[in-house]
CSV table of C-alpha atoms in Angstrom, one decimal:
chain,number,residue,atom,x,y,z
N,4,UNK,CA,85.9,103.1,106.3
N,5,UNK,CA,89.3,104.0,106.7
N,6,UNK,CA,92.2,106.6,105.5
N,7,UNK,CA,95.2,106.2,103.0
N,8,UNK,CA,98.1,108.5,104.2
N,9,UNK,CA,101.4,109.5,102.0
N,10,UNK,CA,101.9,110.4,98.3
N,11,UNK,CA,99.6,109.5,95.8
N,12,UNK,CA,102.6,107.6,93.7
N,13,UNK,CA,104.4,105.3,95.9
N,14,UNK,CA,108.1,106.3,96.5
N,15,UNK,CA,109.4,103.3,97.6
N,16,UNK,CA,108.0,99.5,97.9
N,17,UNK,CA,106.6,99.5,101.4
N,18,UNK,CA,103.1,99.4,102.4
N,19,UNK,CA,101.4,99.8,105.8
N,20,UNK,CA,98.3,98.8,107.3
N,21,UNK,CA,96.8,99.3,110.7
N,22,UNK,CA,94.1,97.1,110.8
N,23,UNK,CA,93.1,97.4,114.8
N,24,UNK,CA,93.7,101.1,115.8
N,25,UNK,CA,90.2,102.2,114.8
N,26,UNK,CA,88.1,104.1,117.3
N,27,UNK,CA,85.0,104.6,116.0
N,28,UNK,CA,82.2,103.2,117.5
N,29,UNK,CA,78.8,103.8,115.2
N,30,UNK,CA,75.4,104.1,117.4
N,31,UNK,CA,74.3,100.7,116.6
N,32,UNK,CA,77.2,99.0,118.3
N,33,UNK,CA,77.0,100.7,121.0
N,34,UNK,CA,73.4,100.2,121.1
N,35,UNK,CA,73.9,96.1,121.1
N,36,UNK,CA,77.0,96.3,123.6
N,37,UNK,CA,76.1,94.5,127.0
N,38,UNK,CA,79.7,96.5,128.0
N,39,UNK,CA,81.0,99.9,128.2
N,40,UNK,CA,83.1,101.5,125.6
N,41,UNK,CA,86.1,101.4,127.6
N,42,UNK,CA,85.5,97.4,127.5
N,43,UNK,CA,85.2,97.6,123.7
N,44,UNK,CA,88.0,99.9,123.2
N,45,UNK,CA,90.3,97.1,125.4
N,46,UNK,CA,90.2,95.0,121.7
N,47,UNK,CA,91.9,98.1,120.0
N,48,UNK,CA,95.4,98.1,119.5
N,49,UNK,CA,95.8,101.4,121.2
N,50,UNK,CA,97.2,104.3,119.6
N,51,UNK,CA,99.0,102.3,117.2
N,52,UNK,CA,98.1,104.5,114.0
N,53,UNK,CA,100.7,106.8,115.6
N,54,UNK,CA,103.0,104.7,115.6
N,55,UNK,CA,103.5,105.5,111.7
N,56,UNK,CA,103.8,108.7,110.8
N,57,UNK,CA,107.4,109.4,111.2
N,58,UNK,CA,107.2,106.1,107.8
N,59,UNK,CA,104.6,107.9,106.2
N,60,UNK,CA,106.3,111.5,106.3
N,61,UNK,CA,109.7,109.2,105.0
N,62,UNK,CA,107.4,108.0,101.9
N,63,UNK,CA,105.7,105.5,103.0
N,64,UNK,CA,101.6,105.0,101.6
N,65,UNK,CA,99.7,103.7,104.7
N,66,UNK,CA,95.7,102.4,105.2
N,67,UNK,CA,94.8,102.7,108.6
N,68,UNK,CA,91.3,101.7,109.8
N,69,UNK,CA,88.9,104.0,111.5
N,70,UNK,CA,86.2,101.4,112.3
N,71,UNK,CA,86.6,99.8,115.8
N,72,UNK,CA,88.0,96.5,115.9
N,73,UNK,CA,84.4,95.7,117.9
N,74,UNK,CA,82.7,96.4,115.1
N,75,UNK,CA,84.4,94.0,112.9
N,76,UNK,CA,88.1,92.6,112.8
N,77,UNK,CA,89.9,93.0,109.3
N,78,UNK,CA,92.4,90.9,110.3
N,79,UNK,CA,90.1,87.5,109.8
N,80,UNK,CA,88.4,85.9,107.2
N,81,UNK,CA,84.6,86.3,105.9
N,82,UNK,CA,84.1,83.0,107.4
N,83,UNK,CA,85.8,83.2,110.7
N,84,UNK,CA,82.4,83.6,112.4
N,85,UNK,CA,81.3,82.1,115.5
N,86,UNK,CA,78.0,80.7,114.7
N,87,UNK,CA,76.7,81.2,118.7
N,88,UNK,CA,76.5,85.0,117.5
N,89,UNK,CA,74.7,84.6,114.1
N,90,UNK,CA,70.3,84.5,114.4
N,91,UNK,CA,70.1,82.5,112.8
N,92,UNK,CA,72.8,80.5,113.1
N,93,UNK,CA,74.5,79.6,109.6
N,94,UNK,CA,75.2,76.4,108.5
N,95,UNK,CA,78.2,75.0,109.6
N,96,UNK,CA,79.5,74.0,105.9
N,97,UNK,CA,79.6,78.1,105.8
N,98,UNK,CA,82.2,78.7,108.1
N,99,UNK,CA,85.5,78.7,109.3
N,100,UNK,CA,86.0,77.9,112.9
N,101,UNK,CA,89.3,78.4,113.5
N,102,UNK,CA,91.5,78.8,117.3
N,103,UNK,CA,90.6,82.5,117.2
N,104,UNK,CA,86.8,82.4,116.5
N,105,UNK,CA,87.0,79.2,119.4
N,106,UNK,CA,88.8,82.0,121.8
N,107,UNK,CA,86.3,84.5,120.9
N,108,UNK,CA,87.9,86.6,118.5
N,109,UNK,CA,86.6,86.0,115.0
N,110,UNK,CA,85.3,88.5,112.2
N,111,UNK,CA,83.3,90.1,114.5
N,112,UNK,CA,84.4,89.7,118.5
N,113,UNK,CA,82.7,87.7,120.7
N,114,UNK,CA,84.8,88.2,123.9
N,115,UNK,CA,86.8,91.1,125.4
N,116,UNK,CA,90.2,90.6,126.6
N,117,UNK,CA,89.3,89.5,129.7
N,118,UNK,CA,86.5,87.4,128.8
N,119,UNK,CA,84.0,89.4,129.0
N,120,UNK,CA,81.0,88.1,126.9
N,121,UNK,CA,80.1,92.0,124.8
N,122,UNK,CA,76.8,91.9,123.2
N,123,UNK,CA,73.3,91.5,124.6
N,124,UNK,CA,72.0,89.4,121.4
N,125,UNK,CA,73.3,87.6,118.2
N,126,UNK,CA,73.5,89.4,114.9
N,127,UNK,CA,71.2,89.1,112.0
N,128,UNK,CA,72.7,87.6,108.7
N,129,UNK,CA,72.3,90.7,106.9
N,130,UNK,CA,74.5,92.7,109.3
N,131,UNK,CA,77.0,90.6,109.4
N,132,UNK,CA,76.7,90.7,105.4
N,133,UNK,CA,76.6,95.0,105.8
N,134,UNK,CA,79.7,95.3,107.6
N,135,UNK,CA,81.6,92.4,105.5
N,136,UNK,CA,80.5,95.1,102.5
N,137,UNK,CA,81.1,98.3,103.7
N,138,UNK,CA,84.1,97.7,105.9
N,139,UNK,CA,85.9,94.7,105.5
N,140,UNK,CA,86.0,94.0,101.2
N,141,UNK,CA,86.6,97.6,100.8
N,142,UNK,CA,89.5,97.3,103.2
N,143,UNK,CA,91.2,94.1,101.4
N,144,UNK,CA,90.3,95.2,98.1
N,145,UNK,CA,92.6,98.6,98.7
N,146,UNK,CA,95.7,96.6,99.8
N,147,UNK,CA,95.3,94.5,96.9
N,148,UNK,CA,94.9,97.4,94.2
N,149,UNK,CA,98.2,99.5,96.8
N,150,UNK,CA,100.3,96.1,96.1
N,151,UNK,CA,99.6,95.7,92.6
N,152,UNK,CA,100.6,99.4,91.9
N,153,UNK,CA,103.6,98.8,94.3
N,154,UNK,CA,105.1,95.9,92.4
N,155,UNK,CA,104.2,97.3,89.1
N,156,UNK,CA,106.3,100.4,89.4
N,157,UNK,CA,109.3,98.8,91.8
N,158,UNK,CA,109.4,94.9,90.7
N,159,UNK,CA,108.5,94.1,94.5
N,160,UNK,CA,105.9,95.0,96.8
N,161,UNK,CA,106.2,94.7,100.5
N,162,UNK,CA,103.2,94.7,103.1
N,163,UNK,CA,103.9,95.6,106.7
N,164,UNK,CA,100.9,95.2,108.9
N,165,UNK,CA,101.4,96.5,112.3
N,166,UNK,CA,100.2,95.8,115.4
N,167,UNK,CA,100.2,96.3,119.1
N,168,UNK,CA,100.4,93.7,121.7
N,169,UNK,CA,99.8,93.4,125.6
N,170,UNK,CA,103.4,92.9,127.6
N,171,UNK,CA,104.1,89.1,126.9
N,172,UNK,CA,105.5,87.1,129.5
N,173,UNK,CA,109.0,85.5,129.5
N,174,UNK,CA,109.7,83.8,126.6
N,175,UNK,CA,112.4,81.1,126.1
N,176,UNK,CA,115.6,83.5,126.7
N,177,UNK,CA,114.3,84.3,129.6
N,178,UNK,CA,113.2,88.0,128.8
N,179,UNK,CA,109.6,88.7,127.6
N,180,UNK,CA,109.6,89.5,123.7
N,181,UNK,CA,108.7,93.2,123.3
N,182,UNK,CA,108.6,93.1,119.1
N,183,UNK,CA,107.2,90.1,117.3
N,184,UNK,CA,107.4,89.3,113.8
N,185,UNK,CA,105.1,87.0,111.7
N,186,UNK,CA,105.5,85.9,108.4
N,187,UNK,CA,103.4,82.7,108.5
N,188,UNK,CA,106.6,80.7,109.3
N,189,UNK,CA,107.8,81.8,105.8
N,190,UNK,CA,104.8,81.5,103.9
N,191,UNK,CA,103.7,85.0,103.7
N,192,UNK,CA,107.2,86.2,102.5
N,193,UNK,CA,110.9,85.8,101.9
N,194,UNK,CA,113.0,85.4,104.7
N,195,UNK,CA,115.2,88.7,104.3
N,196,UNK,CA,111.7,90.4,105.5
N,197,UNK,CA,111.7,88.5,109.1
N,198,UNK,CA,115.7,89.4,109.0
N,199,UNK,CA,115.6,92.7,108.4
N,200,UNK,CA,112.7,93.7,111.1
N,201,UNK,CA,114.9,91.1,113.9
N,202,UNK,CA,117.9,93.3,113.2
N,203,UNK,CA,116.4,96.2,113.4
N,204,UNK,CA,114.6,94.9,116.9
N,205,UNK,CA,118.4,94.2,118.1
N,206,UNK,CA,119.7,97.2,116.9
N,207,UNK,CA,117.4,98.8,119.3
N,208,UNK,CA,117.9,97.2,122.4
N,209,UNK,CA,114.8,95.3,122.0
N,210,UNK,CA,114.0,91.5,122.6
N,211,UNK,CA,112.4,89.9,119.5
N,212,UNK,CA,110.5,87.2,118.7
N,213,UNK,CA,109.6,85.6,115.8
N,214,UNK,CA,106.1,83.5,114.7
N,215,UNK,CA,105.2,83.0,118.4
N,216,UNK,CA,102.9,84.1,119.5
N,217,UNK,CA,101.9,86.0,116.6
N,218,UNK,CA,102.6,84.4,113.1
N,219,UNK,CA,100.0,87.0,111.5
N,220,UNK,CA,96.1,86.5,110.3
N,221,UNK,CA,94.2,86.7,106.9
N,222,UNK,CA,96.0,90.0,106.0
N,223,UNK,CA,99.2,87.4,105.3
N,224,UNK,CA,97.3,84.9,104.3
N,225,UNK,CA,95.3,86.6,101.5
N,226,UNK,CA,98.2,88.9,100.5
N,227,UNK,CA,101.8,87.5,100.9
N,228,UNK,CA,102.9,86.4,97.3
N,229,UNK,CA,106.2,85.7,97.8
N,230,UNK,CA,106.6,84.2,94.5
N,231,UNK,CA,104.7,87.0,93.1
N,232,UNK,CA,107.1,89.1,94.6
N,233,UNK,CA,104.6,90.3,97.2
N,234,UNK,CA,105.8,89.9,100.4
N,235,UNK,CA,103.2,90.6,103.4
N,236,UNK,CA,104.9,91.1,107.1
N,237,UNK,CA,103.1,91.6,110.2
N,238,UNK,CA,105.1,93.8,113.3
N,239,UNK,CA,103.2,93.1,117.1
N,240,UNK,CA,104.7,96.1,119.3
N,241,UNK,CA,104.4,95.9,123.2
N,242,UNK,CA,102.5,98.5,124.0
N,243,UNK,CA,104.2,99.6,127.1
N,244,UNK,CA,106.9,100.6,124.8
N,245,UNK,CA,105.0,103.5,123.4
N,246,UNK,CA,102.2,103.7,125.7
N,247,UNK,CA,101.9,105.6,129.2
N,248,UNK,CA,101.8,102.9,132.4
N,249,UNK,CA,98.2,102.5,132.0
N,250,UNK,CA,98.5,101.4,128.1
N,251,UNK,CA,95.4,103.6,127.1
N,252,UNK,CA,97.4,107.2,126.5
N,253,UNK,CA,100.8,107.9,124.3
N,254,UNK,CA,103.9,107.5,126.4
N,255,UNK,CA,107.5,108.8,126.7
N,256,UNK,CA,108.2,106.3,124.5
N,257,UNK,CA,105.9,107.1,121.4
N,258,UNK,CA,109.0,109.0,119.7
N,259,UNK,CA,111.2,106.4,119.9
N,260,UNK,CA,108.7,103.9,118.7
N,261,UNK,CA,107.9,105.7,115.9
N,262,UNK,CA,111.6,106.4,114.8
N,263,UNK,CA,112.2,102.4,115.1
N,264,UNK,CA,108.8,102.0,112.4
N,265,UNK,CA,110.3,104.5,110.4
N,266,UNK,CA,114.0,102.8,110.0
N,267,UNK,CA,112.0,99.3,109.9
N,268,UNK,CA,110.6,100.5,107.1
N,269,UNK,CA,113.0,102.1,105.4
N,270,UNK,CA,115.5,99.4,105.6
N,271,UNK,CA,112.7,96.9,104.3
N,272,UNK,CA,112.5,98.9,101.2
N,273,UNK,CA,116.5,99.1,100.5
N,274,UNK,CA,116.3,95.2,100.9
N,275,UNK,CA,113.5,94.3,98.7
N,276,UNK,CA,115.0,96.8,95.8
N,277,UNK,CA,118.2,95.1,96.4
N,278,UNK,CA,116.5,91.9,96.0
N,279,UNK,CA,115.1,92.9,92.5
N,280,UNK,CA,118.1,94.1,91.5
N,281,UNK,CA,120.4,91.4,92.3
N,282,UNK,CA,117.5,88.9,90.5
N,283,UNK,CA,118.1,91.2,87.2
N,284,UNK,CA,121.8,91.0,87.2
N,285,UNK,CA,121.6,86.9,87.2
């Protein structure tokens, strides 16, 4: 369940995905919840589906989730499942227990933000299985058919998969980062794509980070082809800089934010064109 914005033909190589921004919360979640809504809602990256539409009115095509992150997280794998919440509990040959499903937040979230444990019983198999089908294959099997189309027509593709992030605390300059970049320490793409987002961070005044704390999830790992000429990016924004002080409604700084996404994402596409071009001319 989710909506794909800008023109039907791409117009330039950049695609955008906001995997977390969803806010709807269907009966039966609600119904298993042992916490409020405004508990569940503390797992979304607020707001952040705003963040794009200055990129999306430039050209951009964009997929942004309407599905609560509670419901189920499209940023993991099918098998990042904590077994505690599956009854019954699936065999451990069956999946993948990485740091984030250990911390609480695999396929489908175990803990809140601030620990809080959020459902009053384990799932069944089957909705796991529901929710993998209707939500999260439909989900990946878009940005694969967008990046195919992407390349096809422009000799590149690029993915940009945005985020938002909780104010960080003072990394190793001294100053708390307030945009990271991930690119699974190069895996996921080329490095002009890192380069071009950190210049665009200094550009405006902003301290930047890159692959700590956020190197980016199963969206780069299933979809950055580098040597296919797919490159897949993932942009964590502090939410205080586009949020008001209590980082649930749009802030002052929303417009500025949103200008900064647009000229990310434009200057991502004149690179990766470039990039084509220049491999053409050898």
């Amino acid at each position: 369940m989710f909506l794909r914005l800008g023109p039907a033909i791409p117009t330039h190589p950049v695609v955008i995905t906001v995997p977390h921004a969803g806010r709807d919360y269907p009966p039966p979640l609600l119904a298993a919840a042992r916490v409020g809504t405004h508990a569940l809602q503390a797992l979304e990256d607020r707001h952040a589906d705003l963040l794009i539409e200055a990129a999306v009115a430039g050209g951009a095509v964009a997929l942004v989730a309407r599905r609560a992150r509670a419901w189920i997280d499209l940023n993991r794998g099918e098998r990042e499942l904590d077994r505690t919440m599956i009854d019954p509990a699936p065999p451990a040959a069956q999946i993948d227990e990485t740091a984030k499903v250990r911390g609480g937040l695999g396929l489908i979230p175990r803990r809140g933000p601030g620990g809080a444990e959020l459902w009053r019983r384990g799932f069944a198999p089957d909705e796991v299985a529901a929710r993998i089908a209707a939500d999260h294959r439909p989900w990946h099997g878009a940005i694969e058919s967008l990046l195919a189309a992407t390349r096809a027509r422009f000799g590149v593709a690029v993915l940009l998969d945005l985020h938002s992030m909780p104010p960080l605390p003072p990394g190793r300059l001294g100053k708390p980062p307030q945009l990271v970049t991930g690119d699974r320490h190069g895996r996921s793409a080329a490095g002009w794509g890192r380069g071009v987002l950190a210049a665009q961070a200094r550009a405006a005044g902003l301290v930047h980070a890159a692959n700590t704390p956020y190197a980016g999830g199963e969206t780069l790992a299933r979809h950055g082809r580098p040597e296919a000429n797919i490159h897949a990016l993932q942009l964590e924004i502090d939410r205080a800089l586009y949020l008001a002080p209590d980082l649930r409604t749009p802030g002052l700084g929303l417009g500025d934010m949103t200008a900064l996404v647009a000229r990310m994402t434009a200057a991502l596409a004149a690179v990766a064109l470039g990039s084509v071009q220049s491999i053409a001319a050898e």
